[in-house]
Amino acid sequence: MSLADAAAKMTLKENGRVVYVCEVQGHDVEGNGTEKMPFRSALRAFESVSGNGEIILRKSLEEGYQPLGKTALKKTQKLYETNQKKAQKAAERAAQDAANAEKNAAAEAARLEAAQKVVLEEDKSLPEAQKIKIRDATEHRGKRIKVSGWVHRHRVQGKDIAFIVLRDGTGFLQCVLTGKQCHTYDAITLTIESTVAIYGVLQVVPEGKTAPGGHELQADYWEVLGKAPGGDEAFGNRLNTESSPDILLDQRHLVIRGETASSVLKMRSLVLKAFRDYFDSRNVVEVTPPLMVQTQVEGGSTLFDFQYYGETAYLTQSSQLYLETCLASLGDVYCMAESFRAEKSHTRRHLSEYTHCEAELSFINFEDLLNFIEDMIVSVMERVTNDPLGSQILKELNPDFKAPKKPFRRMNYADAIKWLNEHGIKKDVLDEQGNKIGEADYEFGEDIPEAPERRMTDTIGEPILLCRFPTEIKSFYMKRCPENRQLTESVDVLMPNVGEIVGGSMRITNFEELAEGYKREGIDPTPYYWYTDQRKYGTCEHGGFGLGIERFLAWLLNRYTVREVCLYPRFMGRCQP
C-alpha cells in the first residue's frame, strides 16, 4: 500500500488527531486546525501534522465536513513533498551562503589587515607640488600640482588602478591612482564625499578618452583628510533620485553637493553679479535698507510680526519705501535684500523669504520705467549668456532657452481681461461655503489669478509688460494715470513658464493724493511721516520696481518650482535646516 493510500485511511483512533479544513471560513495563518479555527487549505493542514493525521474538509457550509478524498490527498502529499525538497535545498543554499560570507569576511579582514601595513610616503625628490583650485587646472598641465576636494565619484579597475573624480566647488577633476596607491587601507575603504588631497602631474587624456576639462591627474601621492561614513550612513543611503521632496528638503545640505543643485546655485551667483553690473553701468547706487520695520508695504495680512524690545515690529515685505527716501541724496538707487511674505500659499512660485532686487529711479516717466526694466532684463541675460560658466550651465540645464529681445510686448490690463474672455478662460463662481457652482467671464476691476495669467503668458509665448491696473487692486503708493484716474501707472513683467517676475509702478508725488491712498487702504499715516516727507521737501516724478530673483532663475533655468533655486528654501511649514 502506498503512503498516499495509507494516509487516506488514517483514523482518529489510529493517529490521535483530526485536522479541520474549511475553504469558506478557514485561515491558513490565524487558524490552528481545530473545528472552531480551521485551516483554509489541505496543504496547510498536511504541513501542520507533517502528514500524520486525518484531514477532513468542508467546501461549503451546507455540505459540512467530509474526509479528504484519496485523489486530493495524493495531490496534497505530492505538493507537500515538493515543498519539503525546496525548503531543504533553500536551507542548504543558505548554509553555503553563510559559509561563503564567513569566508569572504575573513578574507576581507585579512586584506584590510594587510592594507594597514601599506604606507605611502611622498617622494621628496619630485618637484614641489603647487596647490591649485580645479578651475585653474588647464594652465598647469604638465606640472606637478596638489588638489584638495571631495570624492564625487570613485571607481576601481582591476587590482592596480582606481579613478577618483574630485570636486572642490570650482570644478571636477579626474585623478588616477595606480599600484601601491590602490592598496592602502584608505584606498580600500574610500567612501564617496570623503575629503582627500592628491598630488601628481596633470596630463592631457589620451586620444579617444574623456575626462572633465580634457585632462587627468596622474597621482604620485595622496592622503585622506576626512573620511565620510559607509554602511547605512553612506552618502548614497541618505538620499537618492527616489527620495521624497520632504527628505530632499531635510537633507538640503547634502543635496546641494549634487551637480544640478550646485550648478543652479552658481548660476544664482552669476545672475546676482549680472544685476549689480548692470546697475553699476547705469550709475545706480546700491544701498542696504533695514529688514526690521514697523510699517507695511504690500498689505498687513502678509506681515511676519515679532517683539522688538517690547514693541511690535515686522520683517520687511519690500525695501521700496526706504529706497525712495534715498533719491534726494544718492540719486537712482537699488538693493539686493531679503523680503518676507507670510502668504499661506503652497504654489510653485511662492516663498516666505526671497531675494528682492528693487530699484527706484528719479525724474522719469512711465515709459522711461518700462524701457529701463526691459533693458535691464535683456542686458542681464546678455551678461549671463556671454559668461563661459553661465553659458555652460544654461546649456546643461535649459538647452532650449531663448534669450528675450527688445521690445517686449506691451499689454494693458483691460486688454488682458478681454483676451481671457475671448479665449474662453473662465473664473470659478463659488457659493458661501467656497464650493464651485459655476463659471463666469472675468470682469474689469478683478485681480487676475495666477493660473489664468500664466495660461495667457504661456499661450502668447513671449515676455509681456502688463500695464495700467485698476487703482482698487493696487497698492496705496501707485500713481494714477493722467488720462484715466481709474488706472495706475503700474506694470507686471510676465514670463512664459513662470508668470510674474517683476512688479513696478510710478509712485505718487502729490502730498494730498498720497494722503488719499493712506485713507483708502485704512493705513494710519503717522508712522509713515518719513516717507510722506519725500512729497513735502522737494517732490519729483519717480518710479521703481521689485524683481524676485528666485522667479527669474526658475524662468531662466526651467525649474519646476522656485524652491529649487534657493540655498535653503523657506515657505509655509518649512523653516529648517
XYZ file of C-alpha atoms in Angstrom:
577
model
C 0.000 0.000 0.000
C 1.377 3.466 -0.956
C 1.929 6.234 1.539
C -0.929 8.183 -0.039
C -3.301 5.201 0.340
C -2.247 4.744 3.945
C -2.780 8.424 4.675
C -6.254 8.216 3.141
C -7.225 5.571 5.679
C -5.878 7.358 8.741
C -8.433 7.480 11.542
C -8.705 9.449 14.770
C -8.277 6.234 16.755
C -5.012 5.331 14.963
C -3.361 8.733 14.929
C -4.936 10.716 17.722
C -5.626 13.920 15.699
C -8.110 15.245 13.204
C -7.246 18.436 11.283
C -10.100 20.620 10.053
C -10.067 22.498 6.747
C -12.779 24.926 5.714
C -12.438 26.518 2.273
C -15.152 29.056 3.198
C -14.238 30.331 6.672
C -10.761 28.901 7.303
C -7.494 30.819 7.578
C -4.007 29.380 6.968
C -2.283 31.976 9.170
C -4.716 32.609 12.009
C -6.255 29.102 12.037
C -4.963 26.192 14.174
C -6.721 23.222 12.558
C -9.474 22.853 15.142
C -13.153 22.776 14.269
C -13.562 26.317 15.624
C -10.429 27.681 13.902
C -9.921 25.565 10.770
C -7.247 25.988 8.152
C -8.230 27.145 4.677
C -6.125 24.711 2.583
C -5.401 20.998 2.750
C -1.700 21.689 2.240
C -1.542 23.837 5.372
C -3.321 21.080 7.317
C -0.910 18.449 5.975
C 2.069 20.635 6.976
C 0.709 21.111 10.500
C 0.844 17.375 11.256
C 3.701 16.531 8.863
C 1.363 14.141 7.090
C 0.383 12.188 10.262
C -3.270 12.845 10.868
C -6.739 12.721 9.340
C -7.765 15.724 7.263
C -11.457 16.464 6.957
C -12.677 19.148 4.592
C -15.647 21.458 4.284
C -16.147 23.045 0.852
C -19.413 24.758 1.745
C -21.369 25.430 4.907
C -24.250 23.342 3.591
C -22.159 20.206 2.934
C -20.443 20.019 6.303
C -17.101 18.297 6.993
C -16.076 15.193 4.967
C -12.815 13.180 4.931
C -10.372 14.418 2.321
C -10.680 12.275 -0.825
C -7.973 9.890 -1.961
C -7.057 11.841 -5.082
C -6.990 15.138 -3.244
C -4.841 13.615 -0.513
C -2.332 12.292 -3.069
C -2.131 15.709 -4.705
C -1.648 17.389 -1.343
C 1.100 14.975 -0.325
C 2.931 15.432 -3.610
C 2.846 19.196 -3.186
C 3.981 18.825 0.431
C 6.956 16.626 -0.553
C 7.923 19.079 -3.324
C 7.874 21.954 -0.881
C 9.929 19.970 1.604
C 12.600 19.359 -1.027
C 12.604 23.048 -1.951
C 12.917 24.010 1.706
C 15.801 21.596 2.158
C 17.624 22.960 -0.884
C 16.985 26.526 0.329
C 18.424 25.648 3.728
C 21.470 24.107 2.072
C 21.945 27.204 -0.065
C 21.565 29.466 2.980
C 24.139 27.432 4.854
C 26.510 27.613 1.873
C 25.930 31.351 1.550
C 26.627 31.810 5.246
C 29.818 29.797 4.941
C 30.881 31.815 1.891
C 30.048 35.057 3.666
C 32.128 33.995 6.644
C 34.970 33.011 4.342
C 34.746 36.290 2.438
C 34.590 38.283 5.670
C 37.707 36.527 6.885
C 39.440 37.214 3.583
C 38.351 40.873 3.685
C 39.559 41.196 7.270
C 42.918 39.741 6.236
C 43.048 42.110 3.249
C 42.323 45.124 5.444
C 44.895 43.999 7.995
C 47.476 43.711 5.243
C 46.426 47.079 3.806
C 47.071 48.794 7.135
C 50.718 47.867 6.731
C 50.962 49.620 3.364
C 52.260 53.127 3.980
C 52.554 55.827 1.331
C 55.266 58.460 1.506
C 55.634 61.488 -0.676
C 58.718 61.341 -2.881
C 60.703 64.393 -1.783
C 62.900 64.172 -4.862
C 59.964 65.261 -7.034
C 59.349 68.953 -7.746
C 57.317 70.680 -5.054
C 53.595 70.394 -5.833
C 51.811 73.705 -6.420
C 48.473 73.979 -4.633
C 45.706 74.950 -7.077
C 41.936 75.088 -7.494
C 40.427 72.824 -10.129
C 39.125 75.826 -12.113
C 42.776 76.777 -12.786
C 43.911 73.300 -13.826
C 44.264 73.907 -17.567
C 47.090 76.401 -17.156
C 49.017 73.871 -15.005
C 49.104 70.966 -17.460
C 52.420 69.139 -17.414
C 53.211 70.433 -13.908
C 53.164 68.758 -10.511
C 50.230 70.041 -8.502
C 48.255 69.400 -5.323
C 44.461 69.443 -5.406
C 42.180 69.040 -2.377
C 38.481 68.296 -2.503
C 35.636 65.845 -2.045
C 35.363 62.406 -3.658
C 32.487 62.914 -6.094
C 32.825 59.541 -7.815
C 35.081 56.540 -7.250
C 35.747 53.532 -9.480
C 38.203 50.646 -9.033
C 39.524 48.955 -12.165
C 41.359 45.716 -11.505
C 43.865 45.419 -8.677
C 46.222 48.234 -9.506
C 44.201 51.159 -10.830
C 41.442 53.374 -9.435
C 39.753 56.528 -10.658
C 38.601 59.360 -8.410
C 36.549 62.279 -9.697
C 37.412 65.085 -7.306
C 35.171 68.089 -6.631
C 36.344 71.283 -4.929
C 33.424 73.604 -5.672
C 35.202 75.227 -8.622
C 35.081 72.195 -10.905
C 35.687 68.466 -11.314
C 38.993 66.657 -11.898
C 39.650 63.016 -12.712
C 42.549 61.553 -10.722
C 44.228 58.214 -11.415
C 45.709 56.095 -8.610
C 47.994 53.207 -9.547
C 49.962 50.382 -7.946
C 50.685 50.763 -4.247
C 48.393 53.811 -4.039
C 45.415 51.451 -4.547
C 46.443 49.018 -1.799
C 46.404 51.190 1.307
C 43.711 50.904 3.962
C 42.371 54.308 2.966
C 42.178 53.275 -0.690
C 40.300 50.053 0.061
C 37.827 51.748 2.411
C 37.448 55.020 0.488
C 33.890 56.380 0.539
C 32.027 58.961 -1.531
C 32.211 62.520 -0.096
C 35.435 61.849 1.804
C 37.917 64.727 1.568
C 41.329 63.965 0.081
C 44.447 65.711 -1.138
C 46.042 64.314 -4.305
C 49.495 65.138 -5.658
C 50.708 64.441 -9.172
C 51.280 65.683 -12.700
C 48.329 66.924 -14.741
C 48.253 65.253 -18.158
C 46.017 65.606 -21.201
C 43.819 62.494 -21.512
C 44.838 60.008 -24.242
C 43.111 60.344 -27.599
C 39.688 58.678 -27.568
C 39.314 59.062 -23.786
C 37.245 61.685 -21.982
C 37.502 63.415 -18.620
C 36.316 66.723 -17.158
C 38.411 69.521 -18.658
C 40.114 67.100 -21.063
C 42.881 66.223 -18.589
C 43.546 63.963 -15.586
C 45.856 63.963 -12.608
C 48.353 61.077 -12.576
C 48.819 60.714 -8.820
C 52.186 60.077 -7.196
C 50.907 60.595 -3.635
C 47.564 61.089 -1.914
C 46.064 61.261 1.566
C 42.662 61.217 3.220
C 41.836 64.387 5.119
C 38.372 63.418 6.358
C 36.682 60.094 5.733
C 32.909 60.018 5.153
C 30.946 57.138 6.713
C 29.930 53.992 4.869
C 27.194 51.431 5.507
C 23.788 52.761 6.493
C 25.264 56.249 6.922
C 26.859 56.274 3.465
C 26.107 59.360 1.396
C 24.120 57.360 -1.182
C 21.874 55.932 1.536
C 20.945 59.352 2.922
C 19.230 60.397 -0.314
C 18.815 59.324 -3.929
C 16.726 60.036 -7.022
C 13.761 58.229 -5.442
C 13.787 60.303 -2.249
C 10.604 62.198 -1.432
C 10.553 66.029 -1.586
C 10.431 66.251 2.220
C 13.543 64.079 2.575
C 15.346 66.141 -0.068
C 14.468 69.313 1.838
C 15.559 67.805 5.176
C 18.843 66.777 3.553
C 19.274 70.004 1.594
C 22.803 70.397 2.969
C 23.698 67.198 1.108
C 21.510 67.830 -1.959
C 23.458 70.984 -2.817
C 26.556 68.832 -3.306
C 24.923 67.357 -6.408
C 25.871 68.568 -9.881
C 22.451 70.053 -10.726
C 21.867 71.809 -7.400
C 25.376 73.255 -7.300
C 25.050 74.458 -10.912
C 21.798 76.229 -10.017
C 23.488 77.988 -7.093
C 26.436 79.005 -9.264
C 24.010 80.467 -11.796
C 22.296 82.308 -8.947
C 25.631 83.926 -8.085
C 26.216 84.875 -11.726
C 22.737 86.395 -12.018
C 23.179 88.496 -8.873
C 26.508 89.733 -10.211
C 24.947 90.487 -13.613
C 22.244 92.624 -12.000
C 24.824 94.503 -9.947
C 26.994 95.025 -13.039
C 24.009 96.381 -14.936
C 23.071 98.836 -12.197
C 26.712 99.885 -11.946
C 26.796 100.535 -15.702
C 23.802 102.860 -15.277
C 25.321 104.582 -12.202
C 22.593 103.281 -9.897
C 23.850 103.221 -6.289
C 23.431 100.131 -4.089
C 22.032 100.702 -0.586
C 21.269 98.343 2.297
C 17.834 99.081 3.821
C 16.700 97.645 7.180
C 14.895 94.315 7.255
C 13.177 95.020 10.598
C 10.401 97.573 10.138
C 7.252 98.961 11.742
C 5.385 99.866 8.545
C 3.776 97.797 5.801
C 4.131 97.997 2.029
C 2.061 95.218 0.477
C -0.776 94.598 2.943
C -0.948 93.669 6.607
C -2.127 90.100 6.047
C 1.314 89.007 4.805
C 3.422 90.535 7.589
C 5.639 88.447 9.868
C 5.499 90.159 13.271
C 7.844 89.858 16.242
C 8.588 91.638 19.517
C 11.292 94.265 19.225
C 12.291 95.425 22.726
C 8.671 95.419 23.849
C 7.264 96.885 20.614
C 5.655 95.120 17.679
C 7.834 95.064 14.567
C 7.783 93.183 11.270
C 10.084 91.546 8.760
C 10.036 93.757 5.691
C 7.827 92.911 2.721
C 9.776 95.283 0.492
C 12.534 97.881 0.780
C 10.808 100.232 -1.665
C 9.789 102.946 0.795
C 13.326 103.232 2.153
C 14.786 103.339 -1.346
C 12.529 106.272 -2.216
C 13.982 108.263 0.684
C 17.470 107.917 -0.849
C 16.657 109.550 -4.194
C 17.265 113.106 -2.968
C 20.725 112.273 -1.591
C 22.055 109.438 -3.760
C 20.122 109.685 -6.992
C 18.926 106.420 -8.546
C 19.298 103.535 -6.080
C 18.802 99.781 -5.810
C 19.187 96.974 -3.287
C 19.585 93.200 -3.243
C 17.899 92.238 0.027
C 15.646 89.615 1.518
C 11.897 90.251 1.655
C 9.361 88.275 3.671
C 5.720 87.468 2.905
C 3.514 85.480 5.301
C 1.383 84.090 2.485
C -0.278 80.769 3.220
C 0.447 79.554 -0.300
C 1.942 76.282 -1.484
C 2.287 77.254 -5.144
C 5.342 76.660 -7.300
C 6.287 80.339 -7.269
C 5.712 81.431 -3.652
C 8.257 81.641 -0.844
C 8.125 83.095 2.655
C 11.615 84.530 2.201
C 13.055 85.556 -1.134
C 15.776 87.732 -2.605
C 14.324 91.010 -3.826
C 16.077 93.103 -6.457
C 14.477 96.545 -6.062
C 15.260 99.889 -7.663
C 13.928 103.440 -7.537
C 14.618 105.955 -10.300
C 14.093 109.721 -10.099
C 12.905 112.257 -12.689
C 11.423 109.652 -15.048
C 8.045 108.983 -16.638
C 6.156 105.715 -17.048
C 7.645 104.981 -20.468
C 11.144 105.524 -19.047
C 10.367 102.980 -16.327
C 9.136 100.367 -18.822
C 12.205 100.870 -21.004
C 14.567 100.567 -18.027
C 13.012 97.263 -16.860
C 13.069 95.862 -20.383
C 16.676 96.919 -20.986
C 17.740 95.536 -17.604
C 16.341 92.054 -18.261
C 17.836 91.854 -21.765
C 21.227 93.179 -20.620
C 21.393 90.827 -17.630
C 20.694 87.899 -19.949
C 23.447 89.035 -22.313
C 25.888 89.138 -19.412
C 24.885 85.651 -18.261
C 24.977 84.021 -21.702
C 28.311 85.680 -22.555
C 29.878 84.303 -19.372
C 31.587 80.932 -20.100
C 30.276 79.301 -16.911
C 26.816 80.815 -17.347
C 26.628 79.627 -20.937
C 27.730 76.123 -19.917
C 25.193 75.844 -17.084
C 22.391 77.165 -19.284
C 23.261 74.635 -21.986
C 23.194 71.796 -19.454
C 20.034 72.760 -17.533
C 17.921 74.561 -20.139
C 19.352 73.887 -23.617
C 16.235 75.192 -25.390
C 16.352 78.595 -23.685
C 15.984 81.578 -25.970
C 17.005 84.938 -24.516
C 14.321 87.639 -24.822
C 14.813 90.518 -27.212
C 13.566 94.090 -27.157
C 10.940 95.326 -27.487
C 8.698 93.284 -25.159
C 5.005 93.081 -25.899
C 3.053 95.849 -24.143
C -0.444 94.871 -22.992
C -2.860 96.812 -20.844
C -4.767 95.139 -18.030
C -8.066 95.844 -19.843
C -6.756 94.015 -22.920
C -5.718 91.050 -20.749
C -9.281 90.771 -19.381
C -10.562 90.872 -22.957
C -8.012 88.238 -24.057
C -9.053 85.816 -21.293
C -12.737 86.137 -22.143
C -12.159 85.822 -25.884
C -10.143 82.625 -25.328
C -12.781 81.028 -23.113
C -10.746 81.174 -19.912
C -13.336 81.433 -17.137
C -13.270 82.176 -13.429
C -14.898 79.865 -10.890
C -18.122 81.010 -9.239
C -18.276 79.867 -5.609
C -21.076 79.661 -3.066
C -20.816 80.951 0.502
C -19.114 77.719 1.595
C -16.452 78.045 -1.125
C -17.888 75.301 -3.344
C -17.777 75.778 -7.107
C -21.266 76.319 -8.519
C -20.431 77.619 -11.972
C -18.157 79.678 -14.228
C -18.187 83.250 -15.480
C -16.193 85.748 -17.543
C -13.569 87.926 -15.889
C -14.666 91.494 -15.252
C -12.738 94.751 -15.251
C -11.554 95.577 -11.738
C -10.833 91.989 -10.683
C -7.356 90.770 -9.847
C -6.227 88.185 -12.425
C -5.277 84.976 -10.555
C -2.005 83.160 -11.146
C -3.356 80.251 -13.217
C -5.164 82.234 -15.960
C -2.337 84.777 -16.039
C 0.206 82.017 -16.652
C -2.033 80.356 -19.223
C -2.251 83.612 -21.148
C 1.505 84.183 -20.909
C 2.378 80.637 -21.952
C -0.046 80.797 -24.888
C 1.370 84.096 -26.141
C 4.843 82.649 -25.579
C 6.861 85.843 -25.099
C 7.628 88.356 -22.330
C 4.726 90.704 -21.582
C 4.742 94.115 -19.914
C 1.227 94.029 -18.440
C 0.344 97.648 -17.648
C -2.200 100.036 -16.147
C -4.007 98.072 -13.457
C -7.108 99.488 -11.725
C -6.418 101.624 -8.659
C -8.556 99.431 -6.370
C -6.380 96.336 -6.801
C -3.004 98.064 -6.493
C -1.014 99.498 -3.571
C -1.641 102.891 -1.951
C 1.573 104.465 -3.297
C 0.970 103.852 -7.032
C 0.456 106.913 -9.235
C -2.789 107.206 -11.185
C -2.746 107.524 -14.969
C -3.305 111.139 -16.005
C -5.519 110.035 -18.909
C -7.714 107.773 -16.724
C -7.771 108.225 -12.950
C -9.290 104.759 -12.504
C -5.983 103.238 -13.609
C -2.453 103.287 -12.185
C 0.852 103.659 -13.987
C 1.775 100.138 -12.962
C 3.406 97.143 -14.641
C 3.937 93.424 -14.120
C 6.531 91.620 -16.234
C 5.219 88.172 -17.199
C 7.492 85.406 -18.480
C 6.451 82.088 -20.077
C 6.543 79.057 -17.741
C 6.777 81.140 -14.560
C 4.429 84.137 -14.810
C 5.126 87.391 -12.960
C 8.770 88.116 -12.155
C 8.638 91.919 -11.809
C 6.138 94.322 -10.293
C 6.599 98.064 -10.600
C 4.936 101.447 -10.911
C 5.328 105.172 -10.887
C 4.984 106.479 -7.332
C 2.551 109.137 -6.093
C 4.303 112.512 -5.920
C 1.456 114.696 -4.644
C 1.104 115.093 -0.842
C -2.745 115.162 -0.874
C -3.018 112.225 -3.279
C -0.794 110.105 -1.040
C -2.967 111.025 1.939
C -5.974 109.730 -0.031
C -4.076 106.491 -0.645
C -3.467 106.011 3.069
C -7.159 106.627 3.744
C -8.328 104.256 1.001
C -6.249 101.411 2.411
C -7.100 102.222 6.051
C -3.472 102.978 6.921
C -2.539 105.310 9.765
C -0.123 107.784 8.111
C 1.599 108.741 11.376
C 4.327 106.023 11.308
C 4.957 106.895 7.642
C 5.960 110.513 8.318
C 9.462 109.908 6.956
C 8.018 108.527 3.720
C 5.395 111.260 3.349
C 8.094 113.909 3.809
C 9.505 112.973 0.411
C 6.467 114.761 -1.081
C 6.925 117.710 1.270
C 10.620 118.514 0.859
C 11.047 118.681 -2.915
C 8.871 116.084 -4.631
C 9.758 114.657 -8.055
C 8.386 112.231 -10.591
C 9.851 108.852 -9.788
C 9.150 105.149 -10.124
C 10.574 101.779 -9.353
C 10.130 98.036 -9.329
C 10.840 94.819 -7.492
C 12.132 91.657 -9.166
C 12.060 88.238 -7.498
C 15.463 86.625 -8.081
C 14.048 83.131 -7.485
C 11.314 83.557 -10.106
C 13.860 84.981 -12.530
C 16.087 81.924 -12.005
C 13.163 79.487 -12.280
C 12.363 81.028 -15.670
C 15.988 81.101 -16.788
C 16.806 77.504 -15.783
C 13.367 75.980 -16.425
C 12.985 74.799 -12.836
C 9.595 73.418 -11.766
C 9.499 75.411 -8.530
C 11.279 78.433 -7.053
C 12.287 76.210 -4.130
C 14.900 74.591 -6.369
C 16.815 77.847 -6.835
C 17.193 78.708 -3.120
C 20.053 77.676 -0.901
C 17.637 76.740 1.903
C 14.038 77.498 0.841
C 11.574 78.954 3.338
C 7.871 78.505 2.732
C 4.759 77.722 4.738
C 5.626 74.872 7.113
C 9.353 74.866 6.319
C 11.973 76.801 8.302
C 14.761 74.217 8.503
C 17.511 73.196 8.177
